């Protein structure tokens, strides 16, 4: 049996581990020095793509030097060159707080992220479970693993954000699994739901959720996640909406809350990018 002193020390060690992990996953402490060259407009992008086509097979890439801005990385505003998550340190801190709270309050259910990109936010969720010896919950990763779907503006007129194009934020399943492996966190408490949300979420094989983190950007992706997952969220559990700052995502959340008469107060994350609420009924 552990003494009170030993328990305090292991609690401090867990906090230190999670703190360092978040700074690694976001590359907050390494400050990326180079970014791949992409081109500012369509013509420049095509030109860069053609040059890359020649250089890559020979093991070269065009990159540009970039000034690392730690404030932007904390707020998750820039798109990282090689970090495992783009949500920034502030939203990682908030995610950790929510997971810790559902564990300490014994809220029943698994944890899911819809829209994982390179998997960093889910790696943190798995790490929190591990740090607190929580063996009865699974972290679910739902993603196409080929980027955003084609926005369907006929079916969803609120899909107005022009920059969100098919294939954006693509990271393959094997790359995400490898990222988990590198942190020593790929095990049976991590499960993958590859495919479009509209196909995978209705039959996802879990009955209760304690936390659902939505990060699929689009109106359709946000609505598909809310419709299919909210009925399975336990009272006391959290809904976290990463993209509330995007008009299309905000419209989906507001439409769903109005339609389902969700009266819990919607709160904004500290960086004012995301939003969340705790289910109380
Ligand atoms: C902004 S990225 C997610 C960022 C990630 N949560 C992080 O921690 O950095 C959006 C992700 O959502 C996925 N996605 C969006 N809509 C989807 C849909 N309808 N079905 C499956 N995947 C989707 C994309 O493939 C992409 O990986």
Short mmCIF file of C-alpha atoms and ligand atoms in Angstrom, two decimals:
data_model
loop_
_atom_site.label_atom_id
_atom_site.label_comp_id
_atom_site.label_asym_id
_atom_site.label_seq_id
_atom_site.Cartn_x
_atom_site.Cartn_y
_atom_site.Cartn_z
CA UNK A 1 0.00 0.00 0.00
CA UNK A 2 1.26 3.52 -0.88
CA UNK A 3 1.84 6.09 1.89
CA UNK A 4 0.16 9.53 1.59
CA UNK A 5 3.57 10.93 0.68
CA UNK A 6 4.03 8.42 -2.14
CA UNK A 7 0.51 9.15 -3.44
CA UNK A 8 1.20 12.91 -3.45
CA UNK A 9 4.48 12.33 -5.28
CA UNK A 10 2.85 10.11 -7.94
CA UNK A 11 0.12 12.78 -8.43
CA UNK A 12 2.79 15.43 -8.98
CA UNK A 13 4.67 13.12 -11.37
CA UNK A 14 1.46 12.51 -13.36
CA UNK A 15 0.88 16.28 -13.67
CA UNK A 16 4.48 16.85 -14.78
CA UNK A 17 4.20 14.07 -17.38
CA UNK A 18 0.95 15.48 -18.79
CA UNK A 19 2.35 19.00 -18.82
CA UNK A 20 5.41 17.93 -20.81
CA UNK A 21 3.29 15.75 -23.10
CA UNK A 22 1.04 18.68 -24.08
CA UNK A 23 4.08 20.84 -24.87
CA UNK A 24 5.51 18.04 -27.04
CA UNK A 25 2.23 17.26 -28.84
CA UNK A 26 1.77 20.95 -29.73
CA UNK A 27 5.55 21.51 -30.27
CA UNK A 28 5.12 24.50 -27.96
CA UNK A 29 8.57 24.02 -26.46
CA UNK A 30 10.40 23.17 -29.66
CA UNK A 31 9.24 26.02 -31.88
CA UNK A 32 9.23 24.71 -35.46
CA UNK A 33 11.85 26.57 -37.52
CA UNK A 34 10.75 25.63 -41.04
CA UNK A 35 7.45 25.28 -42.86
CA UNK A 36 6.86 23.45 -46.15
CA UNK A 37 6.41 25.91 -49.02
CA UNK A 38 2.85 25.77 -50.35
CA UNK A 39 2.18 28.98 -52.34
CA UNK A 40 -0.28 31.77 -51.57
CA UNK A 41 -2.63 31.35 -54.54
CA UNK A 42 -3.73 28.61 -56.90
CA UNK A 43 -1.06 29.34 -59.54
CA UNK A 44 1.74 29.49 -56.97
CA UNK A 45 0.46 26.28 -55.35
CA UNK A 46 0.46 24.51 -58.72
CA UNK A 47 4.02 25.71 -59.42
CA UNK A 48 5.25 24.60 -55.99
CA UNK A 49 3.45 21.27 -56.44
CA UNK A 50 5.23 20.69 -59.76
CA UNK A 51 8.64 21.48 -58.25
CA UNK A 52 7.87 19.19 -55.28
CA UNK A 53 6.94 16.44 -57.72
CA UNK A 54 10.50 16.53 -59.03
CA UNK A 55 12.27 17.08 -55.69
CA UNK A 56 10.45 14.64 -53.39
CA UNK A 57 11.50 11.40 -55.12
CA UNK A 58 15.08 12.58 -54.63
CA UNK A 59 14.46 13.21 -50.92
CA UNK A 60 14.26 17.03 -51.06
CA UNK A 61 11.51 19.46 -50.11
CA UNK A 62 11.06 23.21 -50.48
CA UNK A 63 10.69 24.81 -47.06
CA UNK A 64 10.84 28.38 -45.81
CA UNK A 65 12.27 29.68 -42.59
CA UNK A 66 9.52 30.72 -40.17
CA UNK A 67 9.48 32.79 -37.01
CA UNK A 68 7.87 30.68 -34.26
CA UNK A 69 5.12 32.57 -32.39
CA UNK A 70 4.50 30.90 -29.03
CA UNK A 71 1.36 32.97 -28.33
CA UNK A 72 -0.21 31.73 -31.56
CA UNK A 73 0.75 28.14 -30.77
CA UNK A 74 -0.73 28.45 -27.27
CA UNK A 75 -4.02 29.61 -28.78
CA UNK A 76 -3.89 26.98 -31.55
CA UNK A 77 -4.19 29.57 -34.33
CA UNK A 78 -1.38 28.47 -36.66
CA UNK A 79 -1.32 25.13 -38.49
CA UNK A 80 1.78 23.29 -37.22
CA UNK A 81 4.27 21.81 -39.66
CA UNK A 82 4.78 18.61 -37.70
CA UNK A 83 3.05 18.77 -34.30
CA UNK A 84 0.53 15.98 -33.60
CA UNK A 85 -2.22 18.49 -32.86
CA UNK A 86 -3.22 21.94 -34.05
CA UNK A 87 -5.49 22.79 -31.10
CA UNK A 88 -2.79 24.60 -29.11
CA UNK A 89 -1.79 24.47 -25.50
CA UNK A 90 -4.79 26.30 -24.07
CA UNK A 91 -7.38 23.87 -25.53
CA UNK A 92 -5.17 20.90 -24.56
CA UNK A 93 -5.22 22.20 -20.96
CA UNK A 94 -9.00 22.51 -21.12
CA UNK A 95 -9.35 19.00 -22.55
CA UNK A 96 -7.20 17.58 -19.75
CA UNK A 97 -9.36 19.38 -17.15
CA UNK A 98 -12.56 17.94 -18.63
CA UNK A 99 -11.19 14.37 -18.80
CA UNK A 100 -9.85 14.61 -15.25
CA UNK A 101 -13.23 15.87 -14.04
CA UNK A 102 -15.27 13.07 -15.63
CA UNK A 103 -12.85 10.54 -14.11
CA UNK A 104 -12.97 12.07 -10.63
CA UNK A 105 -16.77 12.45 -10.73
CA UNK A 106 -17.21 8.88 -12.04
CA UNK A 107 -19.22 9.98 -15.09
CA UNK A 108 -19.82 6.73 -17.01
CA UNK A 109 -18.64 6.22 -20.58
CA UNK A 110 -15.87 6.35 -23.14
CA UNK A 111 -14.17 9.36 -24.74
CA UNK A 112 -14.37 10.24 -28.43
CA UNK A 113 -12.94 12.77 -30.83
CA UNK A 114 -14.60 13.21 -34.23
CA UNK A 115 -11.93 14.74 -36.47
CA UNK A 116 -8.51 13.74 -35.18
CA UNK A 117 -6.02 14.81 -37.93
CA UNK A 118 -2.66 13.49 -36.57
CA UNK A 119 -4.25 12.28 -33.33
CA UNK A 120 -2.62 14.60 -30.76
CA UNK A 121 -5.75 15.47 -28.75
CA UNK A 122 -6.62 11.75 -28.49
CA UNK A 123 -3.06 10.90 -27.46
CA UNK A 124 -3.54 13.33 -24.58
CA UNK A 125 -6.88 11.74 -23.61
CA UNK A 126 -5.28 8.27 -23.56
CA UNK A 127 -2.40 9.63 -21.50
CA UNK A 128 -4.76 11.15 -18.91
CA UNK A 129 -6.52 7.78 -18.51
CA UNK A 130 -3.16 6.09 -18.10
CA UNK A 131 -1.78 8.68 -15.68
CA UNK A 132 -4.79 8.18 -13.39
CA UNK A 133 -4.91 4.37 -13.70
CA UNK A 134 -8.27 4.43 -15.50
CA UNK A 135 -8.52 1.03 -17.23
CA UNK A 136 -12.27 0.80 -17.96
CA UNK A 137 -12.62 3.47 -20.64
CA UNK A 138 -11.73 3.55 -24.34
CA UNK A 139 -10.60 6.52 -26.45
CA UNK A 140 -12.35 6.42 -29.86
CA UNK A 141 -10.92 8.17 -32.93
CA UNK A 142 -13.42 8.87 -35.71
CA UNK A 143 -11.97 10.19 -38.96
CA UNK A 144 -11.94 9.61 -42.69
CA UNK A 145 -8.13 9.56 -42.43
CA UNK A 146 -8.23 11.29 -45.81
CA UNK A 147 -9.19 14.83 -44.78
CA UNK A 148 -12.45 16.77 -45.03
CA UNK A 149 -15.30 15.51 -47.22
CA UNK A 150 -16.51 17.55 -50.20
CA UNK A 151 -18.69 20.31 -48.68
CA UNK A 152 -22.29 19.74 -49.79
CA UNK A 153 -23.66 23.28 -50.11
CA UNK A 154 -26.90 22.16 -51.73
CA UNK A 155 -27.87 19.99 -48.77
CA UNK A 156 -26.27 22.26 -46.15
CA UNK A 157 -26.55 25.93 -47.24
CA UNK A 158 -24.75 26.98 -44.01
CA UNK A 159 -21.59 25.33 -45.37
CA UNK A 160 -20.19 28.78 -46.23
CA UNK A 161 -16.52 28.68 -45.22
CA UNK A 162 -14.77 28.68 -48.62
CA UNK A 163 -11.36 27.59 -47.29
CA UNK A 164 -12.67 24.19 -46.15
CA UNK A 165 -12.06 22.02 -49.20
CA UNK A 166 -12.11 18.28 -49.77
CA UNK A 167 -8.96 16.55 -48.50
CA UNK A 168 -7.87 19.41 -46.21
CA UNK A 169 -6.22 18.18 -42.98
CA UNK A 170 -5.50 14.74 -44.29
CA UNK A 171 -3.48 12.32 -42.12
CA UNK A 172 -3.53 8.57 -42.72
CA UNK A 173 -4.61 5.94 -40.19
CA UNK A 174 -1.13 4.39 -40.10
CA UNK A 175 0.47 7.75 -39.40
CA UNK A 176 -1.93 8.35 -36.49
CA UNK A 177 -1.29 4.87 -35.08
CA UNK A 178 2.44 5.45 -35.39
CA UNK A 179 2.07 8.73 -33.47
CA UNK A 180 0.36 6.86 -30.61
CA UNK A 181 3.10 4.21 -30.73
CA UNK A 182 5.88 6.79 -30.48
CA UNK A 183 4.38 8.04 -27.20
CA UNK A 184 3.94 4.47 -25.94
CA UNK A 185 0.15 4.81 -25.90
CA UNK A 186 -1.18 2.50 -28.63
CA UNK A 187 -3.07 -0.28 -26.86
CA UNK A 188 -6.49 -1.91 -26.51
CA UNK A 189 -7.95 1.25 -24.89
CA UNK A 190 -7.54 3.09 -28.21
CA UNK A 191 -9.95 2.27 -31.05
CA UNK A 192 -10.42 3.68 -34.53
CA UNK A 193 -13.55 4.41 -36.57
CA UNK A 194 -12.25 5.01 -40.10
CA UNK A 195 -14.72 6.46 -42.62
CA UNK A 196 -17.14 9.36 -43.02
CA UNK A 197 -19.01 10.27 -39.83
CA UNK A 198 -22.36 9.79 -41.58
CA UNK A 199 -21.43 6.10 -42.09
CA UNK A 200 -19.43 5.26 -38.95
CA UNK A 201 -21.10 7.15 -36.09
CA UNK A 202 -24.67 5.78 -36.28
CA UNK A 203 -23.38 2.24 -35.51
CA UNK A 204 -20.29 3.07 -33.42
CA UNK A 205 -19.95 0.17 -30.94
CA UNK A 206 -20.23 1.96 -27.58
CA UNK A 207 -23.29 2.77 -25.54
CA UNK A 208 -22.17 5.59 -23.17
CA UNK A 209 -19.83 8.53 -23.60
CA UNK A 210 -18.39 10.71 -20.85
CA UNK A 211 -16.82 13.19 -23.27
CA UNK A 212 -17.30 14.00 -26.95
CA UNK A 213 -14.84 16.33 -28.63
CA UNK A 214 -15.98 17.53 -32.06
CA UNK A 215 -13.34 18.83 -34.46
CA UNK A 216 -14.62 18.14 -37.97
CA UNK A 217 -14.90 21.82 -38.98
CA UNK A 218 -17.86 21.54 -41.39
CA UNK A 219 -21.59 22.01 -40.71
CA UNK A 220 -22.29 18.46 -41.89
CA UNK A 221 -19.48 16.94 -39.80
CA UNK A 222 -20.50 18.79 -36.66
CA UNK A 223 -24.20 17.97 -37.09
CA UNK A 224 -23.52 14.27 -37.84
CA UNK A 225 -21.51 14.03 -34.61
CA UNK A 226 -24.10 15.82 -32.48
CA UNK A 227 -27.07 13.86 -33.84
CA UNK A 228 -25.38 10.47 -33.45
CA UNK A 229 -23.43 10.96 -30.23
CA UNK A 230 -25.30 13.41 -27.98
CA UNK A 231 -28.04 10.88 -27.10
CA UNK A 232 -25.27 8.61 -25.74
CA UNK A 233 -23.59 11.32 -23.61
CA UNK A 234 -23.98 10.69 -19.86
CA UNK A 235 -25.32 13.37 -17.57
CA UNK A 236 -22.22 15.05 -16.15
CA UNK A 237 -20.33 14.52 -19.43
CA UNK A 238 -18.82 17.18 -21.68
CA UNK A 239 -19.39 18.24 -25.28
CA UNK A 240 -16.40 20.18 -26.61
CA UNK A 241 -16.71 21.97 -29.95
CA UNK A 242 -13.28 22.89 -31.23
CA UNK A 243 -14.43 24.94 -34.23
CA UNK A 244 -17.09 27.24 -32.80
CA UNK A 245 -15.16 30.19 -34.29
CA UNK A 246 -16.03 28.88 -37.80
CA UNK A 247 -19.41 30.15 -39.07
CA UNK A 248 -20.49 26.76 -40.48
CA UNK A 249 -19.65 24.84 -37.32
CA UNK A 250 -21.31 27.50 -35.15
CA UNK A 251 -24.47 27.25 -37.27
CA UNK A 252 -24.62 23.46 -36.78
CA UNK A 253 -24.19 23.75 -33.01
CA UNK A 254 -26.78 26.54 -32.72
CA UNK A 255 -29.27 24.65 -34.95
CA UNK A 256 -28.84 21.43 -32.96
CA UNK A 257 -29.19 23.14 -29.58
CA UNK A 258 -32.33 25.00 -30.70
CA UNK A 259 -33.90 21.90 -32.26
CA UNK A 260 -33.15 19.61 -29.30
CA UNK A 261 -33.90 22.30 -26.74
CA UNK A 262 -30.44 21.99 -25.14
CA UNK A 263 -30.58 24.56 -22.34
CA UNK A 264 -27.16 24.05 -20.75
CA UNK A 265 -25.14 27.27 -21.01
CA UNK A 266 -22.67 27.28 -23.89
CA UNK A 267 -19.29 28.48 -22.60
CA UNK A 268 -16.32 29.67 -24.67
CA UNK A 269 -12.81 28.24 -24.25
CA UNK A 270 -10.21 30.61 -22.81
CA UNK A 271 -8.66 31.22 -26.26
CA UNK A 272 -12.14 32.13 -27.57
CA UNK A 273 -11.81 29.61 -30.43
CA UNK A 274 -13.89 26.70 -29.13
CA UNK A 275 -17.00 26.23 -27.00
CA UNK A 276 -18.33 23.58 -24.63
CA UNK A 277 -21.06 22.62 -22.25
CA UNK A 278 -21.57 20.06 -19.51
CA UNK A 279 -24.69 17.93 -19.84
CA UNK A 280 -26.87 18.29 -16.76
CA UNK A 281 -30.13 16.68 -17.92
C1 LIG B 1 -9.12 20.29 -38.08
S1 LIG B 1 -8.78 18.62 -38.27
C2 LIG B 1 -8.81 17.99 -36.61
C3 LIG B 1 -7.69 18.50 -35.72
C4 LIG B 1 -7.36 17.60 -34.55
N1 LIG B 1 -8.49 17.41 -33.67
C5 LIG B 1 -6.17 18.05 -33.76
O1 LIG B 1 -6.11 17.75 -32.55
O2 LIG B 1 -5.26 18.66 -34.33
C6 LIG B 1 -10.29 18.01 -38.95
C7 LIG B 1 -10.34 16.50 -39.13
O3 LIG B 1 -11.70 16.12 -39.34
C8 LIG B 1 -11.79 15.08 -40.27
N2 LIG B 1 -13.18 15.13 -40.82
C9 LIG B 1 -13.93 16.24 -41.00
N3 LIG B 1 -15.15 15.93 -41.41
C10 LIG B 1 -15.22 14.58 -41.46
C11 LIG B 1 -16.26 13.64 -41.77
N4 LIG B 1 -17.50 14.06 -42.12
N5 LIG B 1 -16.00 12.33 -41.69
C12 LIG B 1 -14.76 11.89 -41.34
N6 LIG B 1 -13.72 12.74 -41.02
C13 LIG B 1 -13.95 14.06 -41.07
C14 LIG B 1 -10.66 15.37 -41.24
O4 LIG B 1 -10.23 14.20 -41.90
C15 LIG B 1 -9.58 15.94 -40.31
O5 LIG B 1 -8.72 14.93 -39.85
#
